[in-house]
Coordinates of C-alpha atoms and ligand atoms in Angstrom, one line a residue:
X121 CA -0.7 55.5 15.6
X122 CA -0.1 58.1 13.7
X123 CA 0.1 55.9 10.9
X124 CA -3.7 54.5 11.3
X125 CA -4.4 58.4 11.6
X126 CA -3.0 59.0 8.3
X127 CA -4.7 56.2 6.5
X128 CA -8.2 57.3 7.9
X129 CA -7.0 60.4 6.2
X130 CA -6.1 59.1 3.1
X131 CA -9.4 56.9 3.1
X132 CA -12.1 59.8 3.9
X133 CA -10.3 61.9 1.7
X134 CA -10.5 59.2 -1.3
X135 CA -14.1 58.9 -0.5
X136 CA -14.7 62.7 -0.7
X137 CA -12.5 62.7 -3.9
X138 CA -14.8 59.9 -5.7
X139 CA -18.0 61.6 -4.4
X140 CA -16.8 64.7 -6.3
X141 CA -15.5 63.3 -9.7
X142 CA -17.9 64.6 -12.3
X143 CA -21.2 63.6 -11.3
X144 CA -23.1 66.8 -12.5
X145 CA -20.3 67.4 -15.2
X146 CA -20.5 63.7 -16.6
X147 CA -24.5 64.0 -16.7
X148 CA -24.7 67.0 -18.5
X149 CA -22.1 65.7 -21.3
X150 CA -24.3 62.4 -21.5
X151 CA -27.3 64.8 -21.5
X152 CA -25.7 66.9 -24.6
X153 CA -27.9 69.9 -22.9
X154 CA -27.5 72.0 -20.2
X155 CA -30.5 72.5 -17.6
X156 CA -29.8 76.3 -16.5
X157 CA -32.1 77.9 -13.7
X158 CA -33.1 81.4 -14.4
X159 CA -35.6 84.2 -13.3
X160 CA -39.0 83.8 -14.8
X161 CA -38.7 87.1 -16.3
X162 CA -37.1 90.4 -15.9
X163 CA -35.6 92.5 -18.3
X164 CA -32.0 92.7 -19.0
X165 CA -31.3 89.3 -17.4
X166 CA -33.7 86.8 -18.5
X167 CA -37.0 87.1 -20.5
X168 CA -38.6 85.5 -23.4
X169 CA -38.7 88.2 -26.4
X170 CA -41.8 87.7 -28.8
X171 CA -40.2 84.9 -30.5
X172 CA -39.9 82.9 -26.9
X173 CA -36.6 83.3 -27.2
X174 CA -34.7 84.0 -23.6
X175 CA -33.0 87.2 -23.6
X176 CA -30.6 89.2 -20.9
X177 CA -27.0 89.0 -18.8
X178 CA -28.3 85.4 -17.2
X179 CA -29.6 83.7 -20.2
X180 CA -26.8 84.6 -22.2
X181 CA -24.4 83.1 -19.4
X182 CA -26.5 79.8 -19.6
X183 CA -25.7 79.8 -23.1
X184 CA -21.8 80.7 -23.0
X185 CA -21.4 77.9 -20.4
X186 CA -23.2 75.6 -23.4
X187 CA -21.0 76.8 -25.8
X188 CA -17.8 76.1 -23.5
X189 CA -19.1 72.5 -22.7
X190 CA -21.0 71.4 -25.9
X191 CA -19.3 74.4 -28.3
X192 CA -23.0 75.3 -29.0
X193 CA -24.7 78.0 -27.0
X194 CA -28.1 76.4 -28.3
X195 CA -27.9 73.6 -26.0
X196 CA -29.8 75.3 -23.0
X197 CA -33.1 74.3 -21.6
X198 CA -33.7 77.4 -19.4
X199 CA -36.0 76.6 -16.1
X200 CA -37.7 79.8 -15.1
X201 CA -37.4 79.7 -11.2
X202 CA -38.7 82.7 -8.7
X203 CA -36.4 83.5 -5.7
X204 CA -38.7 81.1 -3.4
X205 CA -38.1 77.9 -6.1
X206 CA -34.5 78.3 -6.8
X207 CA -32.4 76.9 -4.4
X208 CA -34.4 73.6 -4.2
X209 CA -34.4 73.4 -8.2
X210 CA -30.4 73.0 -7.7
X211 CA -30.4 70.5 -4.9
X212 CA -32.9 68.1 -6.2
X213 CA -30.9 68.4 -9.6
X214 CA -33.8 69.8 -11.6
X215 CA -30.8 72.2 -12.7
X216 CA -27.3 71.5 -13.4
X217 CA -26.6 75.5 -12.5
X218 CA -28.5 78.4 -11.5
X219 CA -27.8 81.9 -13.0
X220 CA -30.5 84.1 -11.3
X221 CA -29.4 87.3 -10.0
X222 CA -28.5 85.4 -6.8
X223 CA -26.6 87.2 -4.3
X224 CA -23.6 85.8 -2.7
X225 CA -23.7 85.4 1.2
X226 CA -21.9 83.3 3.6
X227 CA -24.9 81.2 4.6
X228 CA -26.1 80.6 1.4
X229 CA -22.7 79.3 0.3
X230 CA -22.1 77.3 3.8
X231 CA -25.6 75.6 4.5
X232 CA -27.4 74.6 1.4
X233 CA -25.0 71.8 0.4
X234 CA -24.4 74.4 -2.5
X235 CA -21.2 76.8 -3.7
X236 CA -21.5 80.0 -5.0
X237 CA -19.0 80.1 -7.9
X238 CA -17.8 83.2 -8.9
X239 CA -19.1 87.2 -9.1
X240 CA -20.9 88.7 -12.6
X241 CA -22.3 91.4 -11.6
X242 CA -22.1 93.7 -8.6
X243 CA -25.2 95.1 -7.0
X244 CA -26.6 96.6 -4.0
X245 CA -30.3 97.0 -2.8
X246 CA -32.7 100.0 -3.5
X247 CA -35.9 101.0 -3.3
X248 CA -38.0 102.5 -5.7
X249 CA -41.0 104.9 -4.3
X250 CA -44.1 106.6 -6.4
X251 CA -42.7 110.3 -6.9
X252 CA -45.7 112.1 -5.5
X253 CA -45.1 110.3 -2.1
X254 CA -41.9 113.5 -2.0
X255 CA -39.4 111.1 -0.3
X256 CA -35.9 113.1 -0.4
X257 CA -34.3 110.6 1.9
X258 CA -34.5 107.4 2.8
X259 CA -36.1 108.0 6.3
X260 CA -39.1 109.4 4.7
X261 CA -40.3 105.7 3.9
X262 CA -41.2 105.6 7.7
X263 CA -44.4 103.8 8.0
X264 CA -44.9 102.7 4.3
X265 CA -46.0 99.8 2.8
X266 CA -43.1 98.0 0.9
X267 CA -43.5 95.4 -1.7
X268 CA -40.7 92.7 -1.5
X269 CA -40.1 89.2 -3.0
X270 CA -40.1 86.3 -0.2
X271 CA -36.6 84.4 0.2
X272 CA -34.5 87.1 -1.3
X273 CA -31.5 89.0 0.6
X274 CA -33.8 92.2 0.0
X275 CA -36.5 91.0 2.7
X276 CA -33.8 90.9 5.1
X277 CA -31.9 93.8 4.0
X278 CA -35.1 96.0 4.4
X279 CA -36.2 94.5 7.8
X280 CA -32.5 95.5 9.2
X281 CA -32.3 98.8 7.4
X282 CA -35.5 100.0 9.4
X283 CA -35.2 98.0 12.9
X284 CA -31.7 99.5 12.7
X285 CA -33.0 103.4 12.1
X286 CA -35.7 102.3 14.4
X287 CA -38.6 103.3 11.7
X288 CA -41.5 100.9 10.7
X289 CA -42.7 99.4 7.7
X290 CA -45.3 96.8 6.5
X291 CA -44.2 94.5 4.3
X292 CA -46.3 93.5 1.1
X293 CA -44.8 90.3 0.3
X294 CA -45.4 88.8 -3.4
X295 CA -43.3 85.9 -4.8
X296 CA -43.6 87.4 -8.5
X297 CA -42.1 90.5 -8.8
X298 CA -44.4 91.2 -11.5
X299 CA -47.2 91.1 -9.0
X300 CA -45.4 93.6 -6.8
X301 CA -44.7 95.6 -9.9
X302 CA -48.4 96.1 -10.5
X303 CA -49.0 96.6 -7.2
X304 CA -46.6 99.5 -7.1
X305 CA -48.4 101.1 -9.9
X306 CA -51.8 100.4 -8.7
X307 CA -50.9 102.4 -5.3
X308 CA -51.3 99.0 -3.3
X309 CA -47.5 99.3 -2.0
X310 CA -45.7 102.5 -1.7
X311 CA -41.9 101.7 -2.3
X312 CA -40.4 98.5 -3.8
X313 CA -37.3 96.9 -2.1
X314 CA -34.9 94.9 -4.5
X315 CA -31.4 95.2 -6.2
X316 CA -30.8 98.3 -7.8
X317 CA -30.5 96.8 -10.9
X318 CA -34.2 95.2 -10.7
X319 CA -35.5 98.3 -10.0
X320 CA -34.4 99.8 -13.2
X321 CA -35.0 96.5 -15.1
X322 CA -38.8 96.6 -13.8
X323 CA -39.2 100.5 -14.3
X324 CA -38.1 100.4 -17.6
X325 CA -41.6 98.7 -18.5
X326 CA -43.8 100.7 -16.6
X327 CA -46.2 102.5 -18.5
X328 CA -45.1 106.0 -16.8
X329 CA -41.5 105.4 -15.6
X330 CA -41.6 108.9 -14.7
X331 CA -43.8 108.8 -11.7
X332 CA -41.3 106.6 -10.0
X333 CA -38.1 107.2 -8.2
X334 CA -35.1 104.8 -7.7
X335 CA -33.6 106.6 -4.5
X336 CA -29.9 106.8 -5.0
X337 CA -28.9 105.2 -1.8
X338 CA -27.7 101.5 -1.8
X339 CA -28.6 99.7 1.5
X340 CA -26.3 96.5 1.0
X341 CA -23.8 94.9 -1.1
X342 CA -25.5 92.6 -3.7
X343 CA -22.8 90.4 -5.3
X344 CA -24.4 88.3 -8.0
X345 CA -23.0 84.8 -9.3
X346 CA -23.6 81.3 -10.4
X347 CA -24.6 78.7 -7.9
X348 CA -23.7 74.8 -8.3
X349 CA -24.4 71.7 -6.1
X350 CA -21.1 70.6 -3.5
X351 CA -21.1 67.4 -5.5
X352 CA -19.0 68.1 -8.2
X353 CA -15.6 70.2 -8.2
X354 CA -15.0 69.4 -11.9
X355 CA -18.5 71.4 -12.9
X356 CA -17.5 74.1 -10.9
X357 CA -14.6 74.8 -12.2
X358 CA -15.8 74.8 -15.5
X359 CA -18.6 76.8 -14.3
X360 CA -15.7 79.8 -12.3
X361 CA -13.5 79.8 -15.0
X362 CA -16.0 80.2 -18.0
X363 CA -17.0 83.8 -15.7
X364 CA -13.5 84.3 -15.8
X365 CA -12.9 83.7 -19.3
X366 CA -15.4 86.5 -20.1
X367 CA -13.8 89.0 -17.8
X368 CA -9.9 87.8 -19.4
X369 CA -11.0 88.4 -22.9
X370 CA -12.5 92.2 -21.9
X371 CA -9.2 92.5 -20.6
X372 CA -7.1 91.4 -23.2
X373 CA -9.3 93.4 -25.8
X374 CA -10.7 90.0 -27.5
X375 CA -14.5 90.5 -28.7
X376 CA -16.7 88.3 -30.3
X377 CA -16.3 90.5 -33.5
X378 CA -12.2 90.3 -33.4
X379 CA -11.4 86.8 -32.1
X380 CA -10.8 84.8 -35.1
X381 CA -8.2 87.6 -36.1
X382 CA -7.3 87.3 -32.4
X383 CA -6.0 83.5 -32.7
X384 CA -3.3 84.8 -35.0
X385 CA -1.7 87.1 -32.0
X386 CA 2.0 86.3 -30.7
X387 CA 0.6 87.0 -27.3
X388 CA 1.1 83.9 -24.9
X389 CA -2.1 84.7 -22.9
X390 CA -4.0 85.4 -25.9
X391 CA -3.1 82.1 -27.1
X392 CA -3.8 80.3 -24.1
X393 CA -7.4 81.8 -23.6
X394 CA -8.4 81.6 -27.2
X395 CA -6.9 77.4 -27.3
X396 CA -4.3 77.8 -30.1
X397 CA -2.4 76.9 -27.0
X398 CA -4.6 74.1 -25.6
X399 CA -3.6 73.9 -21.8
X400 CA -6.8 75.8 -20.0
X401 CA -9.2 73.5 -22.1
X402 CA -7.2 70.7 -21.1
X403 CA -7.2 71.7 -17.8
X404 CA -11.6 71.5 -17.4
X405 CA -11.2 68.5 -19.8
X406 CA -13.0 70.5 -22.6
X407 CA -12.1 71.4 -26.2
X408 CA -9.2 73.7 -26.6
X409 CA -11.7 76.1 -27.7
X410 CA -13.8 76.2 -24.9
X411 CA -13.5 79.8 -23.8
X412 CA -13.3 80.8 -27.8
X413 CA -16.5 79.4 -28.0
X414 CA -18.1 81.0 -25.5
X415 CA -16.8 84.4 -26.3
X416 CA -17.9 84.1 -29.8
X417 CA -21.2 83.3 -28.6
X418 CA -22.1 85.7 -26.0
X419 CA -19.0 88.1 -26.3
X420 CA -16.8 89.3 -23.8
X421 CA -17.8 90.4 -20.1
X422 CA -18.3 94.4 -21.1
X423 CA -20.0 93.2 -24.5
X424 CA -22.8 91.5 -22.4
X425 CA -23.1 94.2 -19.8
X426 CA -23.4 97.0 -22.6
X427 CA -25.8 94.5 -24.5
X428 CA -28.2 93.8 -21.9
X429 CA -28.0 96.5 -19.2
X430 CA -25.8 99.1 -20.3
X431 CA -26.8 103.1 -21.1
X432 CA -28.0 102.3 -24.7
X433 CA -30.6 99.9 -23.6
X434 CA -34.1 100.9 -22.1
X435 CA -32.6 99.6 -18.7
X436 CA -29.7 102.5 -18.5
X437 CA -27.3 101.3 -16.5
X438 CA -23.8 102.8 -15.9
X439 CA -21.1 100.1 -15.5
X440 CA -19.6 101.4 -12.1
X441 CA -18.5 98.5 -10.0
X442 CA -18.8 96.3 -13.2
X443 CA -15.9 98.2 -14.6
X444 CA -12.6 96.5 -15.2
X445 CA -10.4 96.9 -12.2
X446 CA -7.8 98.8 -14.6
X447 CA -10.9 101.2 -15.2
X448 CA -11.6 101.8 -11.1
X449 CA -13.9 98.9 -11.4
X450 CA -13.7 95.5 -9.4
X451 CA -13.9 93.0 -12.2
X452 CA -10.5 91.4 -12.4
X453 CA -10.1 88.4 -13.8
X454 CA -7.4 85.6 -11.8
X455 CA -4.8 84.7 -13.9
X456 CA -5.6 82.3 -16.6
X457 CA -2.3 79.8 -16.9
Ligands
GSH506 N1 -30.3 89.0 -5.2 C1 -31.7 88.6 -4.6 C2 -32.9 88.2 -5.1 C3 -33.1 89.4 -6.3 C4 -34.5 89.0 -6.9 O1 -34.6 87.7 -7.3 N2 -35.5 90.1 -7.0 C5 -36.4 90.0 -7.6 C6 -36.3 90.6 -8.8 S1 -37.1 91.9 -9.1 C7 -37.2 88.6 -8.0 O2 -36.9 87.9 -9.1 N3 -38.2 88.2 -7.8 C8 -39.1 87.2 -7.7 C9 -39.7 86.8 -9.1 O3 -40.1 87.3 -9.9 O4 -39.3 85.6 -9.2 C10 -31.1 87.5 -3.4 O5 -30.3 86.7 -4.2 O6 -32.0 87.0 -2.6

């Protein structure tokens, strides 16, 4: 009896393992190109510049994965997706990975046939209101019309908060955030509710940013991360550890500028990360230089943040929770050994 159960378990495990043996990873390698799902256009995350080149932290993470897999950050096809379209595009195989300000939540992780991989940015929901509305505390939003994107956590967070506080609001739901930005500036809604980084990014593109205030309160936790299908554990590993490598590089002081020099370091952690010791690349079935190629292409995590979202950019965000754990933030790579 026990033997039968064990044989059954082994068979089930064997079948599951077969279904998970690298089908996405193999397809990506055979295609020679990564199909990466990004936002349709938001500054700092993924926005085409005047030459049509996608710029932003999410766009660069796509390039980092391409550099890790192919040794070439240019091997990416960017697939712009709204919040509503994003999970279907991943489920149907149109994209290999979704890197689009997607909040890791329990129901998304458990019920969509998808898997949230790792955190690449810690954010929180906020509201931006017209300055002349004179809102000094969140309860001052009672009765307002609030612009929201359907299919987002922000729609849910807003509904929860107003209900919990016994206040009322009228939602104005528009799939394109750009339409919400236009509506707020034209006075068709009184506020926009979305993640705080998005509010800063939107306001940076307003003609009169000074007429709008981002309330300092945060109403939720919004950890962003890449998402993959559940069908391929090897592909999950590639994405998870590419994100980790960028954080570990910052922990070790490796930058895109000093990387070549760092390859000569006697520090075993640096030698492993940069592929002088090939153990990590072997574990992922990638070239020993996988992480070095990603860091060279897009920089370490800190470089990525500063270049796209930091105080020197029009978006102008402090690192806050996105600092390394050694500086009081939450960014902490698992040991890469
Ligand atoms: N973190 C939120 C989504 C954040 C988000 O997507 N927000 C706006 C950005 S301002 C958006 O892109 N809306 C729709 C669009 O323009 O595609 C979630 O995972 O549900």
